[in-house]
Amino acid sequence: MSTEELSCVHEPDLPVALLRAAGPLTYSTVPDLRRAAQKAITDQPDLLLIDVAGVRAVDDITLTAFPMLARQGAEAGTDVMLIGPGPVLAEQLERLGVARQVPVFGTAAQALAEHARRPGPLRMEATLPPEPGSTAAARDLVDRACAQWRVPHLADTAALIVTEFVANALQYAGTPMRVSVALRRRHLHIAVRDGSLRPVRRSDGDDDDEPGRGLLIVEGVSAAWGSMQTAAGKVVWATLRLPPGR
């Protein structure tokens, strides 16, 4: 392997996914790590373990990619943990404060034990056909979830978001879709997965593209939103913040 290559091998599974990284972490290779981790997060595992046993941080500052990935994971409803750092990497993670922002464990067993002690997400999902009635079915799923989880004040906004996502999937994907809503410690997470590789496009506000304008609305009402290609299509997601102390 070239000294400039970083290998990232994703071993998908639910509810725990594993990403094995090996090689030098530099300014030129850190985008490879980000892309691989973001793709793993799109599968919405409860936990993503990043095995860094074979990673060498050539540039210390590149280690700040891990807190960024942990924040993206939290927004998507996925905990991110690092496992297996060698002595040099462990010292770097501690010195830069990364270990205070991302849980770091010596082994996968230790990470799984800690994750098992944490409250897991509440989740509701449904697979819907590419039919107009799926919009109402998706809204009903969100309404039931918000009522059951006692966050009724988020129901209208969550229903607006899922309506835009499903409408976009109906118009541009035309495939069955998987709608999910999950309650995490600090966020309500809404996602719609379809079978089209066509990326979503947010309007700049100056054109007449209805779905594009809809995504502009999603951006305005959500804490964060995004889209990522998967092996068989794409997933579009958004998060709503829970009130402090919830």
PDB file of C-alpha atoms in Angstrom:
ATOM      1  CA  MET A   1       0.000   0.000   0.000  1.00  0.00           C
ATOM      2  CA  SER A   2       1.276   3.476  -0.828  1.00  0.00           C
ATOM      3  CA  THR A   3       2.286   5.605   2.142  1.00  0.00           C
ATOM      4  CA  GLU A   4      -0.408   8.073   1.031  1.00  0.00           C
ATOM      5  CA  GLU A   5      -3.274   5.584   1.111  1.00  0.00           C
ATOM      6  CA  LEU A   6      -5.724   5.072   3.931  1.00  0.00           C
ATOM      7  CA  SER A   7      -7.692   1.833   3.813  1.00  0.00           C
ATOM      8  CA  CYS A   8     -11.284   2.027   5.107  1.00  0.00           C
ATOM      9  CA  VAL A   9     -13.212  -1.248   5.190  1.00  0.00           C
ATOM     10  CA  HIS A  10     -16.866  -1.071   6.202  1.00  0.00           C
ATOM     11  CA  GLU A  11     -18.416  -4.167   7.788  1.00  0.00           C
ATOM     12  CA  PRO A  12     -22.117  -3.254   7.877  1.00  0.00           C
ATOM     13  CA  ASP A  13     -24.402  -4.846  10.395  1.00  0.00           C
ATOM     14  CA  LEU A  14     -27.287  -3.775  12.590  1.00  0.00           C
ATOM     15  CA  PRO A  15     -27.497  -2.546  15.232  1.00  0.00           C
ATOM     16  CA  VAL A  16     -23.661  -2.268  15.343  1.00  0.00           C
ATOM     17  CA  ALA A  17     -21.460  -1.453  12.335  1.00  0.00           C
ATOM     18  CA  LEU A  18     -17.666  -1.627  12.146  1.00  0.00           C
ATOM     19  CA  LEU A  19     -15.306   0.522  10.088  1.00  0.00           C
ATOM     20  CA  ARG A  20     -11.691  -0.669   9.975  1.00  0.00           C
ATOM     21  CA  ALA A  21      -9.238   2.107   9.122  1.00  0.00           C
ATOM     22  CA  ALA A  22      -5.546   1.505   8.477  1.00  0.00           C
ATOM     23  CA  GLY A  23      -2.739   3.671   7.143  1.00  0.00           C
ATOM     24  CA  PRO A  24      -1.580   7.267   7.484  1.00  0.00           C
ATOM     25  CA  LEU A  25      -4.100   9.923   8.456  1.00  0.00           C
ATOM     26  CA  THR A  26      -3.001  13.076   6.632  1.00  0.00           C
ATOM     27  CA  TYR A  27      -4.586  16.154   5.064  1.00  0.00           C
ATOM     28  CA  SER A  28      -4.907  14.205   1.818  1.00  0.00           C
ATOM     29  CA  THR A  29      -6.351  11.001   3.301  1.00  0.00           C
ATOM     30  CA  VAL A  30      -8.729  12.335   5.961  1.00  0.00           C
ATOM     31  CA  PRO A  31     -11.484  12.910   3.319  1.00  0.00           C
ATOM     32  CA  ASP A  32     -11.389   9.138   2.656  1.00  0.00           C
ATOM     33  CA  LEU A  33     -12.080   8.504   6.340  1.00  0.00           C
ATOM     34  CA  ARG A  34     -14.927  11.027   6.400  1.00  0.00           C
ATOM     35  CA  ARG A  35     -16.591   9.580   3.291  1.00  0.00           C
ATOM     36  CA  ALA A  36     -16.350   6.002   4.579  1.00  0.00           C
ATOM     37  CA  ALA A  37     -17.738   6.905   8.019  1.00  0.00           C
ATOM     38  CA  GLN A  38     -20.542   9.020   6.575  1.00  0.00           C
ATOM     39  CA  LYS A  39     -21.583   6.144   4.307  1.00  0.00           C
ATOM     40  CA  ALA A  40     -21.604   3.813   7.317  1.00  0.00           C
ATOM     41  CA  ILE A  41     -23.777   6.286   9.240  1.00  0.00           C
ATOM     42  CA  THR A  42     -26.367   6.370   6.437  1.00  0.00           C
ATOM     43  CA  ASP A  43     -27.279   2.771   7.299  1.00  0.00           C
ATOM     44  CA  GLN A  44     -28.440   4.156  10.665  1.00  0.00           C
ATOM     45  CA  PRO A  45     -26.780   1.643  12.987  1.00  0.00           C
ATOM     46  CA  ASP A  46     -27.249   2.330  16.690  1.00  0.00           C
ATOM     47  CA  LEU A  47     -23.464   2.232  17.061  1.00  0.00           C
ATOM     48  CA  LEU A  48     -20.549   2.733  14.665  1.00  0.00           C
ATOM     49  CA  LEU A  49     -17.221   1.378  15.889  1.00  0.00           C
ATOM     50  CA  ILE A  50     -14.182   2.833  14.110  1.00  0.00           C
ATOM     51  CA  ASP A  51     -11.225   0.492  14.521  1.00  0.00           C
ATOM     52  CA  VAL A  52      -8.130   2.717  14.488  1.00  0.00           C
ATOM     53  CA  ALA A  53      -5.575   0.079  15.469  1.00  0.00           C
ATOM     54  CA  GLY A  54      -3.797   0.500  12.144  1.00  0.00           C
ATOM     55  CA  VAL A  55      -4.032   4.289  11.915  1.00  0.00           C
ATOM     56  CA  ARG A  56      -0.999   6.597  12.087  1.00  0.00           C
ATOM     57  CA  ALA A  57      -1.861  10.268  12.558  1.00  0.00           C
ATOM     58  CA  VAL A  58       0.892  11.971  10.567  1.00  0.00           C
ATOM     59  CA  ASP A  59      -0.739  15.366  11.143  1.00  0.00           C
ATOM     60  CA  ASP A  60      -2.264  15.739  14.610  1.00  0.00           C
ATOM     61  CA  ILE A  61      -4.903  18.197  13.458  1.00  0.00           C
ATOM     62  CA  THR A  62      -6.495  15.541  11.233  1.00  0.00           C
ATOM     63  CA  LEU A  63      -7.708  13.795  14.390  1.00  0.00           C
ATOM     64  CA  THR A  64     -10.347  16.505  14.747  1.00  0.00           C
ATOM     65  CA  ALA A  65     -12.214  14.580  12.039  1.00  0.00           C
ATOM     66  CA  PHE A  66     -13.357  12.125  14.721  1.00  0.00           C
ATOM     67  CA  PRO A  67     -15.349  14.642  16.828  1.00  0.00           C
ATOM     68  CA  MET A  68     -16.936  15.920  13.615  1.00  0.00           C
ATOM     69  CA  LEU A  69     -17.999  12.381  12.695  1.00  0.00           C
ATOM     70  CA  ALA A  70     -19.337  11.844  16.221  1.00  0.00           C
ATOM     71  CA  ARG A  71     -21.501  14.967  15.863  1.00  0.00           C
ATOM     72  CA  GLN A  72     -22.773  13.813  12.474  1.00  0.00           C
ATOM     73  CA  GLY A  73     -23.518  10.418  13.960  1.00  0.00           C
ATOM     74  CA  ALA A  74     -25.470  11.982  16.825  1.00  0.00           C
ATOM     75  CA  GLU A  75     -27.528  14.009  14.356  1.00  0.00           C
ATOM     76  CA  ALA A  76     -28.292  10.810  12.438  1.00  0.00           C
ATOM     77  CA  GLY A  77     -29.082   8.782  15.565  1.00  0.00           C
ATOM     78  CA  THR A  78     -25.811   6.806  15.636  1.00  0.00           C
ATOM     79  CA  ASP A  79     -23.269   6.685  18.459  1.00  0.00           C
ATOM     80  CA  VAL A  80     -19.652   6.744  17.252  1.00  0.00           C
ATOM     81  CA  MET A  81     -16.811   5.166  19.250  1.00  0.00           C
ATOM     82  CA  LEU A  82     -13.134   4.550  18.535  1.00  0.00           C
ATOM     83  CA  ILE A  83     -11.476   1.244  19.385  1.00  0.00           C
ATOM     84  CA  GLY A  84      -7.975  -0.207  19.464  1.00  0.00           C
ATOM     85  CA  PRO A  85      -5.653   2.821  19.224  1.00  0.00           C
ATOM     86  CA  GLY A  86      -1.982   2.058  19.709  1.00  0.00           C
ATOM     87  CA  PRO A  87       0.008   3.881  22.426  1.00  0.00           C
ATOM     88  CA  VAL A  88       1.138   6.703  20.129  1.00  0.00           C
ATOM     89  CA  LEU A  89      -2.298   7.346  18.681  1.00  0.00           C
ATOM     90  CA  ALA A  90      -3.941   7.090  22.108  1.00  0.00           C
ATOM     91  CA  GLU A  91      -1.573   9.759  23.431  1.00  0.00           C
ATOM     92  CA  GLN A  92      -2.364  12.014  20.459  1.00  0.00           C
ATOM     93  CA  LEU A  93      -6.111  11.571  20.957  1.00  0.00           C
ATOM     94  CA  GLU A  94      -5.733  12.505  24.614  1.00  0.00           C
ATOM     95  CA  ARG A  95      -3.426  15.475  23.987  1.00  0.00           C
ATOM     96  CA  LEU A  96      -5.751  17.044  21.415  1.00  0.00           C
ATOM     97  CA  GLY A  97      -8.823  16.494  23.589  1.00  0.00           C
ATOM     98  CA  VAL A  98     -10.415  14.146  21.051  1.00  0.00           C
ATOM     99  CA  ALA A  99     -10.792  11.436  23.695  1.00  0.00           C
ATOM    100  CA  ARG A 100     -12.986  13.817  25.715  1.00  0.00           C
ATOM    101  CA  GLN A 101     -15.354  14.260  22.776  1.00  0.00           C
ATOM    102  CA  VAL A 102     -15.412  10.743  21.295  1.00  0.00           C
ATOM    103  CA  PRO A 103     -15.420   7.619  23.494  1.00  0.00           C
ATOM    104  CA  VAL A 104     -12.198   5.624  23.029  1.00  0.00           C
ATOM    105  CA  PHE A 105     -11.821   1.991  24.101  1.00  0.00           C
ATOM    106  CA  GLY A 106      -9.072  -0.585  23.875  1.00  0.00           C
ATOM    107  CA  THR A 107     -11.353  -3.310  22.524  1.00  0.00           C
ATOM    108  CA  ALA A 108     -14.686  -3.725  20.798  1.00  0.00           C
ATOM    109  CA  ALA A 109     -15.980  -5.691  23.809  1.00  0.00           C
ATOM    110  CA  GLN A 110     -15.336  -2.711  26.102  1.00  0.00           C
ATOM    111  CA  ALA A 111     -17.100  -0.355  23.711  1.00  0.00           C
ATOM    112  CA  LEU A 112     -20.105  -2.679  23.375  1.00  0.00           C
ATOM    113  CA  ALA A 113     -20.354  -3.023  27.155  1.00  0.00           C
ATOM    114  CA  GLU A 114     -20.428   0.753  27.565  1.00  0.00           C
ATOM    115  CA  HIS A 115     -22.966   1.152  24.770  1.00  0.00           C
ATOM    116  CA  ALA A 116     -25.196  -1.484  26.365  1.00  0.00           C
ATOM    117  CA  ARG A 117     -25.387   0.692  29.486  1.00  0.00           C
ATOM    118  CA  ARG A 118     -26.714   3.620  27.504  1.00  0.00           C
ATOM    119  CA  PRO A 119     -30.406   3.999  26.707  1.00  0.00           C
ATOM    120  CA  GLY A 120     -31.020   2.959  23.124  1.00  0.00           C
ATOM    121  CA  PRO A 121     -33.057   4.957  20.625  1.00  0.00           C
ATOM    122  CA  LEU A 122     -36.780   4.576  20.254  1.00  0.00           C
ATOM    123  CA  ARG A 123     -37.565   3.889  16.608  1.00  0.00           C
ATOM    124  CA  MET A 124     -40.578   3.461  14.334  1.00  0.00           C
ATOM    125  CA  GLU A 125     -40.204   2.421  10.673  1.00  0.00           C
ATOM    126  CA  ALA A 126     -42.369   1.565   7.710  1.00  0.00           C
ATOM    127  CA  THR A 127     -41.720   0.467   4.128  1.00  0.00           C
ATOM    128  CA  LEU A 128     -44.065   2.368   1.820  1.00  0.00           C
ATOM    129  CA  PRO A 129     -44.886   1.907  -1.891  1.00  0.00           C
ATOM    130  CA  PRO A 130     -44.271   4.628  -4.503  1.00  0.00           C
ATOM    131  CA  GLU A 131     -47.889   5.764  -4.368  1.00  0.00           C
ATOM    132  CA  PRO A 132     -49.496   9.127  -3.452  1.00  0.00           C
ATOM    133  CA  GLY A 133     -51.079   7.609  -0.346  1.00  0.00           C
ATOM    134  CA  SER A 134     -47.620   7.043   1.128  1.00  0.00           C
ATOM    135  CA  THR A 135     -47.387  10.733   2.008  1.00  0.00           C
ATOM    136  CA  ALA A 136     -50.298  10.442   4.424  1.00  0.00           C
ATOM    137  CA  ALA A 137     -48.966   7.129   5.760  1.00  0.00           C
ATOM    138  CA  ALA A 138     -45.594   8.733   6.516  1.00  0.00           C
ATOM    139  CA  ARG A 139     -47.262  11.650   8.317  1.00  0.00           C
ATOM    140  CA  ASP A 140     -49.331   9.194  10.343  1.00  0.00           C
ATOM    141  CA  LEU A 141     -46.161   7.317  11.350  1.00  0.00           C
ATOM    142  CA  VAL A 142     -44.558  10.550  12.561  1.00  0.00           C
ATOM    143  CA  ASP A 143     -47.700  11.646  14.419  1.00  0.00           C
ATOM    144  CA  ARG A 144     -47.963   8.311  16.236  1.00  0.00           C
ATOM    145  CA  ALA A 145     -44.285   8.375  17.168  1.00  0.00           C
ATOM    146  CA  CYS A 146     -44.432  11.918  18.550  1.00  0.00           C
ATOM    147  CA  ALA A 147     -47.571  11.128  20.539  1.00  0.00           C
ATOM    148  CA  GLN A 148     -46.165   7.874  21.942  1.00  0.00           C
ATOM    149  CA  TRP A 149     -42.816   9.474  22.854  1.00  0.00           C
ATOM    150  CA  ARG A 150     -44.495  12.536  24.378  1.00  0.00           C
ATOM    151  CA  VAL A 151     -43.020  15.122  22.045  1.00  0.00           C
ATOM    152  CA  PRO A 152     -46.289  16.345  20.469  1.00  0.00           C
ATOM    153  CA  HIS A 153     -44.877  19.856  20.014  1.00  0.00           C
ATOM    154  CA  LEU A 154     -42.542  18.430  17.335  1.00  0.00           C
ATOM    155  CA  ALA A 155     -45.269  16.563  15.449  1.00  0.00           C
ATOM    156  CA  ASP A 156     -46.264  19.317  13.001  1.00  0.00           C
ATOM    157  CA  THR A 157     -42.673  20.147  12.048  1.00  0.00           C
ATOM    158  CA  ALA A 158     -41.727  16.476  11.756  1.00  0.00           C
ATOM    159  CA  ALA A 159     -44.787  15.849   9.566  1.00  0.00           C
ATOM    160  CA  LEU A 160     -43.802  18.766   7.319  1.00  0.00           C
ATOM    161  CA  ILE A 161     -40.296  17.354   6.909  1.00  0.00           C
ATOM    162  CA  VAL A 162     -41.390  13.799   6.154  1.00  0.00           C
ATOM    163  CA  THR A 163     -43.982  15.101   3.673  1.00  0.00           C
ATOM    164  CA  GLU A 164     -41.271  16.923   1.710  1.00  0.00           C
ATOM    165  CA  PHE A 165     -38.967  13.896   1.752  1.00  0.00           C
ATOM    166  CA  VAL A 166     -41.652  11.467   0.615  1.00  0.00           C
ATOM    167  CA  ALA A 167     -42.927  13.840  -2.078  1.00  0.00           C
ATOM    168  CA  ASN A 168     -39.388  14.162  -3.395  1.00  0.00           C
ATOM    169  CA  ALA A 169     -38.981  10.366  -3.435  1.00  0.00           C
ATOM    170  CA  LEU A 170     -42.310   9.914  -5.240  1.00  0.00           C
ATOM    171  CA  GLN A 171     -41.448  12.443  -7.942  1.00  0.00           C
ATOM    172  CA  TYR A 172     -37.811  11.591  -8.574  1.00  0.00           C
ATOM    173  CA  ALA A 173     -37.194   8.032  -7.306  1.00  0.00           C
ATOM    174  CA  GLY A 174     -40.421   6.152  -7.948  1.00  0.00           C
ATOM    175  CA  THR A 175     -39.218   3.235  -5.806  1.00  0.00           C
ATOM    176  CA  PRO A 176     -40.412   1.746  -2.519  1.00  0.00           C
ATOM    177  CA  MET A 177     -39.118   3.809   0.379  1.00  0.00           C
ATOM    178  CA  ARG A 178     -38.202   3.162   3.984  1.00  0.00           C
ATOM    179  CA  VAL A 179     -39.420   5.864   6.365  1.00  0.00           C
ATOM    180  CA  SER A 180     -37.991   5.943   9.879  1.00  0.00           C
ATOM    181  CA  VAL A 181     -38.309   8.204  12.884  1.00  0.00           C
ATOM    182  CA  ALA A 182     -36.108   7.774  15.950  1.00  0.00           C
ATOM    183  CA  LEU A 183     -35.903   9.487  19.323  1.00  0.00           C
ATOM    184  CA  ARG A 184     -32.374   9.991  20.628  1.00  0.00           C
ATOM    185  CA  ARG A 185     -31.126  11.715  23.770  1.00  0.00           C
ATOM    186  CA  ARG A 186     -31.135  15.188  22.235  1.00  0.00           C
ATOM    187  CA  HIS A 187     -32.777  14.867  18.805  1.00  0.00           C
ATOM    188  CA  LEU A 188     -35.756  13.529  16.904  1.00  0.00           C
ATOM    189  CA  HIS A 189     -34.390  11.999  13.703  1.00  0.00           C
ATOM    190  CA  ILE A 190     -36.447  11.612  10.500  1.00  0.00           C
ATOM    191  CA  ALA A 191     -35.130   9.718   7.473  1.00  0.00           C
ATOM    192  CA  VAL A 192     -36.443   8.482   4.131  1.00  0.00           C
ATOM    193  CA  ARG A 193     -34.454   5.945   2.107  1.00  0.00           C
ATOM    194  CA  ASP A 194     -35.262   5.236  -1.554  1.00  0.00           C
ATOM    195  CA  GLY A 195     -33.778   3.264  -4.434  1.00  0.00           C
ATOM    196  CA  SER A 196     -32.627   6.151  -6.620  1.00  0.00           C
ATOM    197  CA  LEU A 197     -29.037   7.343  -6.917  1.00  0.00           C
ATOM    198  CA  ARG A 198     -30.215  10.749  -8.151  1.00  0.00           C
ATOM    199  CA  PRO A 199     -29.055  13.308  -5.552  1.00  0.00           C
ATOM    200  CA  VAL A 200     -31.464  15.733  -3.936  1.00  0.00           C
ATOM    201  CA  ARG A 201     -31.047  19.383  -4.836  1.00  0.00           C
ATOM    202  CA  ARG A 202     -31.940  22.260  -2.566  1.00  0.00           C
ATOM    203  CA  SER A 203     -33.311  25.313  -4.361  1.00  0.00           C
ATOM    204  CA  ASP A 204     -31.491  28.616  -4.087  1.00  0.00           C
ATOM    205  CA  GLY A 205     -34.873  30.305  -3.795  1.00  0.00           C
ATOM    206  CA  ASP A 206     -34.793  31.811  -7.291  1.00  0.00           C
ATOM    207  CA  ASP A 207     -36.225  28.964  -9.346  1.00  0.00           C
ATOM    208  CA  ASP A 208     -39.578  27.230  -9.597  1.00  0.00           C
ATOM    209  CA  ASP A 209     -38.458  23.744  -8.577  1.00  0.00           C
ATOM    210  CA  GLU A 210     -41.067  22.673  -6.006  1.00  0.00           C
ATOM    211  CA  PRO A 211     -39.059  19.834  -4.379  1.00  0.00           C
ATOM    212  CA  GLY A 212     -36.044  22.129  -4.246  1.00  0.00           C
ATOM    213  CA  ARG A 213     -38.081  24.787  -2.454  1.00  0.00           C
ATOM    214  CA  GLY A 214     -39.424  22.113  -0.130  1.00  0.00           C
ATOM    215  CA  LEU A 215     -35.886  21.235   0.923  1.00  0.00           C
ATOM    216  CA  LEU A 216     -35.287  24.928   1.559  1.00  0.00           C
ATOM    217  CA  ILE A 217     -38.177  24.760   4.030  1.00  0.00           C
ATOM    218  CA  VAL A 218     -36.678  21.631   5.627  1.00  0.00           C
ATOM    219  CA  GLU A 219     -33.407  23.470   6.071  1.00  0.00           C
ATOM    220  CA  GLY A 220     -35.215  26.330   7.768  1.00  0.00           C
ATOM    221  CA  VAL A 221     -37.135  24.269  10.324  1.00  0.00           C
ATOM    222  CA  SER A 222     -34.622  21.520  11.180  1.00  0.00           C
ATOM    223  CA  ALA A 223     -31.525  21.556  13.365  1.00  0.00           C
ATOM    224  CA  ALA A 224     -29.639  19.782  10.559  1.00  0.00           C
ATOM    225  CA  TRP A 225     -30.406  17.849   7.399  1.00  0.00           C
ATOM    226  CA  GLY A 226     -28.511  16.023   4.701  1.00  0.00           C
ATOM    227  CA  SER A 227     -28.456  13.359   2.009  1.00  0.00           C
ATOM    228  CA  MET A 228     -26.064  10.511   1.310  1.00  0.00           C
ATOM    229  CA  GLN A 229     -25.868   7.843  -1.378  1.00  0.00           C
ATOM    230  CA  THR A 230     -26.084   4.241  -0.219  1.00  0.00           C
ATOM    231  CA  ALA A 231     -25.187   1.045  -2.048  1.00  0.00           C
ATOM    232  CA  ALA A 232     -28.706   0.833  -3.498  1.00  0.00           C
ATOM    233  CA  GLY A 233     -29.963   4.399  -3.525  1.00  0.00           C
ATOM    234  CA  LYS A 234     -29.876   7.280  -1.078  1.00  0.00           C
ATOM    235  CA  VAL A 235     -31.132   8.386   2.315  1.00  0.00           C
ATOM    236  CA  VAL A 236     -32.331  11.887   3.138  1.00  0.00           C
ATOM    237  CA  TRP A 237     -32.500  12.828   6.819  1.00  0.00           C
ATOM    238  CA  ALA A 238     -33.233  15.702   9.165  1.00  0.00           C
ATOM    239  CA  THR A 239     -33.113  16.250  12.914  1.00  0.00           C
ATOM    240  CA  LEU A 240     -35.175  18.309  15.347  1.00  0.00           C
ATOM    241  CA  ARG A 241     -33.761  19.315  18.722  1.00  0.00           C
ATOM    242  CA  LEU A 242     -35.523  18.227  21.862  1.00  0.00           C
ATOM    243  CA  PRO A 243     -36.058  20.918  24.490  1.00  0.00           C
ATOM    244  CA  PRO A 244     -33.326  21.141  27.199  1.00  0.00           C
ATOM    245  CA  GLY A 245     -33.894  18.787  30.071  1.00  0.00           C
ATOM    246  CA  ARG A 246     -36.234  16.531  28.079  1.00  0.00           C
TER     247      ARG A 246
END
